[in-house]
């Protein structure tokens, strides 16, 4: 279960093009994994099975934990105005929630302005990396390569934003 099935399931769910939708196609995907890993089982997956929520809830829980830990830093602890200022910057679309090198906090110019400083390293923020690292480790042992973890990245970006 934990050495083959779960890593294969996590890998497949992490590569889902729309991880926010749990539909009949996803039921089929999970059923295919069960049939691959456990060929002698007669278990039939249903849309409301607990298995659907397993890794999606991980992103929400871990995202909250990572952000809460960040705001325990001396610069933010018990300083709601500092937290609010950072949060507005982090989530404005070019901030440190998603970018490894965000647009500076004091750069409030429009993107078309020649003086605007473009962010760089999308999805390489410390928050995204902290969130994706344990998830990707949990995929180790998958018995199939499902491609790039675009679904996991979408869930991570949503969780830290």
Coordinates of C-alpha atoms in Angstrom, one line a residue:
X1 CA 0.0 0.0 0.0
X2 CA 2.5 2.6 1.1
X3 CA 5.4 1.5 -1.1
X4 CA 3.7 1.2 -4.5
X5 CA 0.0 2.1 -4.5
X6 CA 0.1 5.4 -2.6
X7 CA 3.2 6.7 -4.5
X8 CA 1.6 5.8 -7.8
X9 CA -1.7 7.4 -6.8
X10 CA 0.0 10.6 -5.6
X11 CA 2.1 10.8 -8.7
X12 CA -1.0 10.4 -10.9
X13 CA -3.1 12.9 -8.9
X14 CA -0.2 15.3 -8.8
X15 CA -0.1 15.2 -12.6
X16 CA -3.8 15.7 -13.1
X17 CA -4.5 18.6 -15.4
X18 CA -7.4 19.8 -13.2
X19 CA -6.9 18.6 -9.6
X20 CA -9.8 20.6 -8.4
X21 CA -12.4 18.4 -10.2
X22 CA -13.2 15.0 -8.9
X23 CA -15.3 13.4 -11.6
X24 CA -15.9 10.1 -13.4
X25 CA -12.6 10.4 -15.3
X26 CA -10.7 10.6 -12.0
X27 CA -12.6 7.6 -10.7
X28 CA -11.4 5.7 -13.7
X29 CA -7.8 6.8 -13.2
X30 CA -7.8 5.6 -9.6
X31 CA -9.5 2.4 -10.6
X32 CA -6.8 1.8 -13.2
X33 CA -4.1 2.3 -10.5
X34 CA -5.8 -0.1 -8.1
X35 CA -6.2 -2.7 -10.9
X36 CA -2.5 -2.2 -11.8
X37 CA -1.1 -2.5 -8.3
X38 CA -3.6 -5.0 -7.1
X39 CA -4.7 -7.1 -10.1
X40 CA -6.6 -9.6 -8.0
X41 CA -8.9 -7.2 -6.3
X42 CA -12.6 -6.6 -7.0
X43 CA -12.7 -3.2 -5.3
X44 CA -14.6 -0.5 -7.2
X45 CA -13.8 3.1 -6.7
X46 CA -16.6 5.7 -6.2
X47 CA -16.5 9.5 -6.4
X48 CA -17.0 10.0 -2.7
X49 CA -14.3 7.6 -1.6
X50 CA -12.0 8.9 1.1
X51 CA -9.0 8.3 -1.2
X52 CA -9.9 11.4 -3.2
X53 CA -9.3 13.8 -0.4
X54 CA -6.0 12.3 0.8
X55 CA -3.4 14.5 -1.0
X56 CA -5.6 17.5 -1.8
X57 CA -6.1 18.1 1.9
X58 CA -2.3 17.7 2.4
X59 CA -1.7 20.9 0.3
X60 CA -4.2 22.9 2.4
X61 CA -2.9 21.7 5.7
X62 CA 0.8 22.1 4.8
X63 CA 0.2 25.4 3.1
X64 CA -1.3 26.9 6.3
X65 CA 1.4 25.4 8.4
X66 CA 4.2 26.8 6.2
X67 CA 2.7 30.3 6.1
X68 CA 2.0 30.3 9.8
X69 CA 5.6 29.3 10.5
X70 CA 6.9 32.1 8.3
X71 CA 4.9 34.7 10.2
X72 CA 6.4 33.5 13.5
X73 CA 9.6 35.2 12.5
X74 CA 10.6 38.2 14.6
X75 CA 9.8 40.6 11.8
X76 CA 6.1 39.5 11.9
X77 CA 5.3 38.0 15.3
X78 CA 2.5 39.9 16.9
X79 CA 2.7 42.6 14.2
X80 CA -0.6 42.4 12.2
X81 CA 0.3 45.5 10.1
X82 CA 3.6 43.9 9.0
X83 CA 1.8 40.6 8.2
X84 CA -0.9 42.4 6.2
X85 CA 1.7 44.4 4.2
X86 CA 3.7 41.3 3.4
X87 CA 0.6 39.3 2.6
X88 CA -0.7 41.9 0.1
X89 CA 2.7 42.0 -1.6
X90 CA 3.1 38.2 -1.6
X91 CA -0.2 37.6 -3.2
X92 CA -0.4 40.4 -5.7
X93 CA 0.6 38.3 -8.7
X94 CA 4.3 39.1 -8.9
X95 CA 5.1 38.6 -5.2
X96 CA 7.0 36.1 -3.2
X97 CA 4.1 33.6 -2.8
X98 CA 4.9 32.3 -6.3
X99 CA 8.2 33.8 -7.4
X100 CA 11.7 33.0 -6.2
X101 CA 12.7 36.5 -7.2
X102 CA 9.6 38.7 -6.8
X103 CA 9.0 42.2 -8.0
X104 CA 10.2 44.4 -5.1
X105 CA 7.6 45.4 -2.6
X106 CA 8.0 49.1 -3.4
X107 CA 7.6 48.6 -7.2
X108 CA 4.0 49.5 -7.7
X109 CA 4.2 50.3 -11.4
X110 CA 2.1 48.8 -14.1
X111 CA 3.6 45.9 -16.0
X112 CA 3.7 47.9 -19.2
X113 CA 5.8 50.7 -17.6
X114 CA 9.5 50.6 -18.6
X115 CA 10.6 51.0 -15.0
X116 CA 8.5 48.0 -13.8
X117 CA 10.8 45.2 -12.4
X118 CA 9.7 41.8 -13.7
X119 CA 9.6 38.9 -11.2
X120 CA 11.6 35.8 -12.0
X121 CA 11.7 32.1 -11.1
X122 CA 7.9 31.4 -11.2
X123 CA 6.9 28.6 -8.8
X124 CA 10.3 28.7 -7.2
X125 CA 9.3 30.6 -4.1
X126 CA 10.4 29.2 -0.7
X127 CA 6.7 28.5 0.0
X128 CA 6.1 26.5 -3.1
X129 CA 9.4 24.6 -2.6
X130 CA 8.6 23.8 1.0
X131 CA 5.2 22.5 0.0
X132 CA 6.2 20.5 -3.1
X133 CA 9.3 18.8 -1.6
X134 CA 7.5 16.4 0.7
X135 CA 4.8 15.8 -1.9
X136 CA 7.3 14.8 -4.6
X137 CA 9.1 12.6 -2.1
X138 CA 5.8 10.8 -1.4
X139 CA 5.7 9.9 -5.1
X140 CA 8.9 8.0 -5.0
X141 CA 8.2 4.4 -5.7
X142 CA 5.4 5.1 -8.3
X143 CA 5.2 2.2 -10.7
X144 CA 4.3 4.6 -13.6
X145 CA 5.7 7.9 -14.9
X146 CA 2.7 10.2 -15.2
X147 CA 4.5 13.3 -16.4
X148 CA 5.0 16.7 -14.9
X149 CA 3.2 17.4 -11.6
X150 CA 1.1 20.3 -12.9
X151 CA -1.8 19.4 -10.6
X152 CA 0.4 19.4 -7.6
X153 CA 1.9 22.7 -8.6
X154 CA -1.6 24.2 -9.0
X155 CA -2.6 23.0 -5.6
X156 CA 0.6 24.3 -4.0
X157 CA 0.2 27.7 -5.7
X158 CA -3.4 27.9 -4.5
X159 CA -2.5 26.9 -1.0
X160 CA 0.2 29.5 -0.5
X161 CA -1.8 32.3 -2.2

